Coordinates of C-alpha atoms in Angstrom, one line a residue:
X1 CA 85.0 93.3 92.8
X2 CA 83.0 96.4 93.7
X3 CA 80.8 97.9 91.0
X4 CA 82.7 101.2 91.2
X5 CA 86.3 101.2 89.8
X6 CA 88.0 104.5 90.4
X7 CA 91.0 105.3 88.2
X8 CA 93.0 107.7 90.3
X9 CA 96.3 108.3 92.2
X10 CA 96.4 109.1 95.8
X11 CA 97.9 112.6 95.5
X12 CA 95.3 113.7 93.0
X13 CA 93.2 116.6 94.4
X14 CA 90.2 116.0 92.1
X15 CA 90.3 112.3 93.2
X16 CA 90.2 113.5 96.8
X17 CA 87.0 115.4 96.0
X18 CA 85.4 112.2 94.7
X19 CA 86.8 110.1 97.5
X20 CA 85.1 112.4 100.1
X21 CA 81.8 111.9 98.2
X22 CA 82.3 108.2 98.2
X23 CA 82.8 108.5 102.0
X24 CA 79.6 110.6 102.4
X25 CA 77.7 107.8 100.6
X26 CA 79.6 105.0 102.5
X27 CA 80.2 103.2 99.2
X28 CA 82.4 100.3 98.4
X29 CA 84.8 101.0 95.6
X30 CA 88.1 99.8 94.1
X31 CA 91.1 102.1 93.4
X32 CA 92.7 101.5 90.0
X33 CA 95.9 103.4 90.5
X34 CA 97.1 105.2 87.4
X35 CA 100.5 106.9 86.8
X36 CA 100.8 110.6 87.7
X37 CA 102.3 111.5 84.4
X38 CA 102.0 110.1 80.9
X39 CA 102.2 107.5 79.4
X40 CA 98.9 106.0 80.7
X41 CA 98.2 103.3 78.1
X42 CA 95.6 101.5 80.2
X43 CA 93.6 104.6 81.0
X44 CA 93.5 105.9 77.4
X45 CA 92.4 102.4 76.2
X46 CA 89.3 103.0 78.2
X47 CA 88.8 106.7 77.4
X48 CA 89.9 107.0 73.8
X49 CA 92.6 109.5 74.6
X50 CA 91.4 111.5 77.6
X51 CA 94.2 111.4 80.1
X52 CA 93.0 113.5 83.1
X53 CA 92.4 111.9 86.5
X54 CA 90.0 110.8 88.0
X55 CA 87.9 108.5 85.8
X56 CA 85.2 106.3 87.1
X57 CA 84.4 102.9 85.5
X58 CA 81.3 100.9 86.0
X59 CA 81.4 97.9 83.8
X60 CA 81.9 99.2 80.2
X61 CA 80.7 102.7 81.1
X62 CA 83.5 105.2 81.6
X63 CA 82.8 108.5 83.3
X64 CA 85.3 111.4 82.8
X65 CA 85.8 114.5 85.0
X66 CA 84.9 114.8 88.7
X67 CA 81.8 116.8 88.1
X68 CA 80.2 114.0 86.0
X69 CA 81.5 111.3 88.3
X70 CA 79.8 113.0 91.2
X71 CA 76.5 113.4 89.2
X72 CA 76.5 109.7 88.3
X73 CA 77.2 108.6 91.9
X74 CA 74.2 110.6 93.0
X75 CA 72.0 109.1 90.2
X76 CA 73.0 105.5 90.9
X77 CA 73.3 105.7 94.7
X78 CA 70.9 108.5 95.8
X79 CA 71.0 107.8 99.5
X80 CA 72.6 109.3 101.5
X81 CA 72.4 112.3 99.2
X82 CA 75.2 114.7 98.4
X83 CA 72.6 117.5 98.7
X84 CA 71.1 117.4 102.2
X85 CA 69.6 120.8 101.8
X86 CA 68.3 120.2 98.3
X87 CA 70.8 122.6 96.8
X88 CA 71.6 120.5 93.7
X89 CA 72.1 123.3 91.1
X90 CA 74.0 125.6 93.4
X91 CA 76.3 122.8 94.7
X92 CA 77.2 121.8 91.2
X93 CA 77.8 125.4 90.2
X94 CA 79.9 125.8 93.3
X95 CA 82.3 123.2 91.8
X96 CA 83.2 125.6 89.0
X97 CA 84.5 128.0 91.6
X98 CA 86.6 125.5 93.5
X99 CA 87.7 123.6 90.4
X100 CA 89.0 126.6 88.6
X101 CA 89.7 129.8 90.6
X102 CA 90.6 128.1 94.0
X103 CA 92.4 125.2 92.3
X104 CA 94.6 127.5 90.2
X105 CA 95.5 129.6 93.3
X106 CA 96.4 126.4 95.1
X107 CA 98.6 125.1 92.2
X108 CA 100.5 128.4 92.2
X109 CA 101.1 128.3 95.9
X110 CA 102.1 124.6 96.0
X111 CA 104.5 124.6 93.0
X112 CA 105.8 128.1 93.6
X113 CA 106.6 126.9 97.1
X114 CA 108.3 123.7 95.9
X115 CA 110.3 125.6 93.2
X116 CA 113.3 123.6 92.0
X117 CA 112.1 120.5 93.9
X118 CA 109.5 119.9 91.3
X119 CA 110.8 117.0 89.1
X120 CA 111.6 117.9 85.6
X121 CA 109.5 115.0 84.2
X122 CA 106.5 116.3 86.0
X123 CA 107.0 119.8 84.7
X124 CA 107.4 118.5 81.1
X125 CA 104.2 116.5 81.5
X126 CA 102.2 119.4 82.9
X127 CA 103.3 121.6 80.0
X128 CA 101.9 119.0 77.6
X129 CA 98.7 118.7 79.7
X130 CA 98.1 122.4 80.0
X131 CA 99.3 123.5 76.6
X132 CA 101.2 126.4 78.2
X133 CA 104.1 127.2 80.4
X134 CA 104.4 125.4 83.7
X135 CA 107.2 127.3 85.4
X136 CA 107.6 126.9 89.2
X137 CA 110.0 129.9 89.2
X138 CA 107.3 132.1 87.7
X139 CA 104.8 130.7 90.1
X140 CA 107.2 131.5 93.0
X141 CA 107.1 135.2 91.9
X142 CA 103.2 135.0 92.0
X143 CA 103.0 133.4 95.4
X144 CA 102.3 136.6 97.4
X145 CA 99.4 137.5 95.2
X146 CA 98.1 134.0 95.2
X147 CA 98.4 133.7 99.0
X148 CA 96.1 136.7 99.2
X149 CA 93.8 135.2 96.7
X150 CA 93.6 131.8 98.5
X151 CA 92.9 133.5 101.9
X152 CA 90.1 135.5 100.3
X153 CA 88.6 132.4 98.8
X154 CA 88.9 130.4 102.0
X155 CA 87.5 133.3 104.1
X156 CA 84.2 132.6 102.3
X157 CA 84.2 129.1 103.8
X158 CA 84.9 130.6 107.3
X159 CA 82.1 133.0 106.8
X160 CA 79.7 130.2 105.9
X161 CA 80.6 128.3 109.1
X162 CA 80.3 131.4 111.4
X163 CA 76.8 130.5 112.7
X164 CA 78.1 127.3 114.2
X165 CA 76.9 124.8 111.6
X166 CA 78.9 121.6 111.3
X167 CA 79.1 121.6 107.5
X168 CA 78.9 124.2 104.8
X169 CA 75.2 123.6 104.1
X170 CA 74.0 122.6 107.6
X171 CA 74.3 119.7 109.9
X172 CA 75.0 117.1 107.2
X173 CA 78.0 116.9 104.8
X174 CA 77.4 117.2 101.1
X175 CA 79.0 118.0 97.8
X176 CA 79.8 121.6 98.8
X177 CA 82.0 120.2 101.6
X178 CA 83.9 118.0 99.2
X179 CA 84.3 120.9 96.9
X180 CA 85.5 123.2 99.6
X181 CA 87.8 120.6 101.3
X182 CA 89.9 119.1 98.5
X183 CA 92.0 122.2 97.6
X184 CA 92.9 122.7 101.3
X185 CA 93.7 119.0 101.5
X186 CA 95.9 119.4 98.4
X187 CA 97.8 122.3 100.0
X188 CA 98.3 120.4 103.3
X189 CA 99.5 117.2 101.6
X190 CA 101.6 118.7 98.8
X191 CA 103.2 121.7 100.5
X192 CA 102.4 121.6 104.3
X193 CA 104.0 125.0 105.1
X194 CA 101.3 126.8 103.1
X195 CA 98.6 125.3 105.3
X196 CA 99.4 128.2 107.7
X197 CA 97.4 130.4 105.3
X198 CA 94.1 128.9 106.6
X199 CA 94.7 126.8 109.7
X200 CA 94.2 129.8 112.0
X201 CA 91.0 131.0 110.3
X202 CA 87.9 130.8 112.5
X203 CA 85.9 127.6 112.2
X204 CA 88.2 126.1 109.5
X205 CA 90.3 123.7 111.5
X206 CA 87.3 122.0 113.1
X207 CA 85.4 121.8 109.8
X208 CA 88.5 120.3 108.1
X209 CA 88.7 117.6 110.8
X210 CA 85.0 116.8 110.5
X211 CA 85.3 116.4 106.7
X212 CA 88.5 114.3 107.1
X213 CA 86.6 112.0 109.6
X214 CA 84.0 111.1 107.0
X215 CA 86.6 108.9 105.3
X216 CA 86.5 107.5 101.8
X217 CA 84.0 104.7 102.1
X218 CA 85.1 101.1 101.7
X219 CA 88.2 101.1 99.6
X220 CA 89.9 98.1 98.0
X221 CA 92.5 97.8 95.1
X222 CA 92.1 96.4 91.6
X223 CA 94.8 96.1 89.0
X224 CA 94.6 98.0 85.7
X225 CA 94.5 94.8 83.8
X226 CA 91.5 93.6 85.8
X227 CA 89.7 96.9 85.0
X228 CA 90.3 96.3 81.3
X229 CA 89.1 92.8 81.6
X230 CA 85.9 94.0 83.2
X231 CA 85.2 96.5 80.4
X232 CA 85.9 93.8 77.8
X233 CA 83.4 91.4 79.4
X234 CA 80.6 94.0 80.2
X235 CA 77.9 95.8 78.2
X236 CA 77.4 99.5 78.4
X237 CA 74.1 100.8 79.8
X238 CA 71.3 102.0 77.5
X239 CA 71.6 105.7 76.6
X240 CA 69.1 108.2 75.1
X241 CA 69.9 111.3 73.1
X242 CA 68.2 114.6 73.9
X243 CA 65.9 115.9 71.2
X244 CA 68.1 118.9 70.5
X245 CA 71.0 116.5 69.6
X246 CA 68.8 114.2 67.4
X247 CA 70.6 115.1 64.2
X248 CA 73.9 113.9 65.8
X249 CA 72.6 110.6 67.1
X250 CA 74.7 107.7 65.9
X251 CA 77.1 110.0 64.1
X252 CA 80.8 110.5 64.6
X253 CA 81.7 113.3 66.9
X254 CA 84.6 114.4 69.0
X255 CA 84.6 115.9 72.5
X256 CA 87.4 117.6 74.4
X257 CA 88.0 119.7 77.5
X258 CA 88.1 123.4 76.8
X259 CA 90.6 124.4 79.5
X260 CA 93.5 121.9 79.6
X261 CA 94.1 118.3 78.8
X262 CA 92.3 118.9 75.4
X263 CA 93.0 115.5 73.9
X264 CA 89.9 114.9 71.7
X265 CA 88.0 111.6 72.0
X266 CA 86.1 110.4 68.9
X267 CA 83.2 108.1 68.6
X268 CA 79.5 107.8 67.9
X269 CA 77.1 110.0 69.9
X270 CA 74.7 107.6 71.7
X271 CA 73.5 109.7 74.7
X272 CA 73.1 113.3 75.8
X273 CA 71.3 115.6 78.2
X274 CA 71.8 119.2 79.4
X275 CA 74.5 117.8 81.7
X276 CA 76.4 115.1 79.7
X277 CA 77.3 113.6 76.4
X278 CA 78.0 109.9 75.8
X279 CA 80.2 108.5 73.0
X280 CA 80.4 104.9 72.0
X281 CA 83.8 103.7 70.8
X282 CA 85.8 100.5 70.3
X283 CA 89.3 99.6 71.3
X284 CA 91.2 96.4 70.6
X285 CA 92.0 96.0 74.3
X286 CA 88.6 96.7 75.8
X287 CA 86.0 96.1 73.1
X288 CA 83.0 98.4 73.0
X289 CA 82.7 101.0 75.7
X290 CA 80.7 104.2 76.2
X291 CA 82.6 107.2 77.4
X292 CA 80.6 109.9 79.2
X293 CA 81.7 113.5 79.5
X294 CA 80.1 116.5 81.3
X295 CA 78.7 119.4 79.1
X296 CA 80.2 122.1 81.2
X297 CA 83.8 122.6 80.2
X298 CA 83.7 120.3 77.2
X299 CA 83.1 120.9 73.5
X300 CA 81.2 118.5 71.1
X301 CA 82.0 118.8 67.4
X302 CA 80.6 116.8 64.5

């Protein structure tokens, strides 16, 4: 079994971002395929309630959110790097643009385009996930505006490629390419007619093919039960708590996303830095695990 277990589903856009990073690093990993909609009992046994996809598991350490997954991949497997130009900070910051502004425009275009074809169960699930209306009819009305928005966003990628570079930061692919690619992949795969919005833009088609050709590394499949077994028979890695969080060390805290999927996860704070927090928790199905969350976009409450 590979060290990296990746809880995902194939149509997940944020999973595609990480899969491209796994490809850049040429890593072996196992897909643990999770349901697209709730219930997800095997996933929440590991996370303590967090339901969003993707989640990465290495033994009894559980990494939530694509931004932290990418950071941990770079820490554990530094070569080849996701930052060939040394642009670590800017590349991570770039993800906030693609994960929020570009992603929301892509969602409106896809589901506005699909309209009544969106299954009712999916709509109900996404209302629960987002905590607000998920109305394909309303999205359909917003499509003209969102098409203009997505073209403006994607034109920035075209501008970046205008000097003939192969990838967004130079001759080698990196995180910024995975960030820029996955929303266009999402549009192409979920609602192909909307791909016409960007397929004629200068430099974009060639760049998209170069990123696609990177692949996803060496993928195998592992069952959800096998992933739970691995967590139950593994020990979490040692963690340290940043000095500014010293008063919370070993104490009960909750953490939750601040945008959508705000299911709070409770446990003992055992690790932190400027970029992450780590919570130790126990579950009857998996024993003791440590669940790691990014700082950006997540609250921590005592």
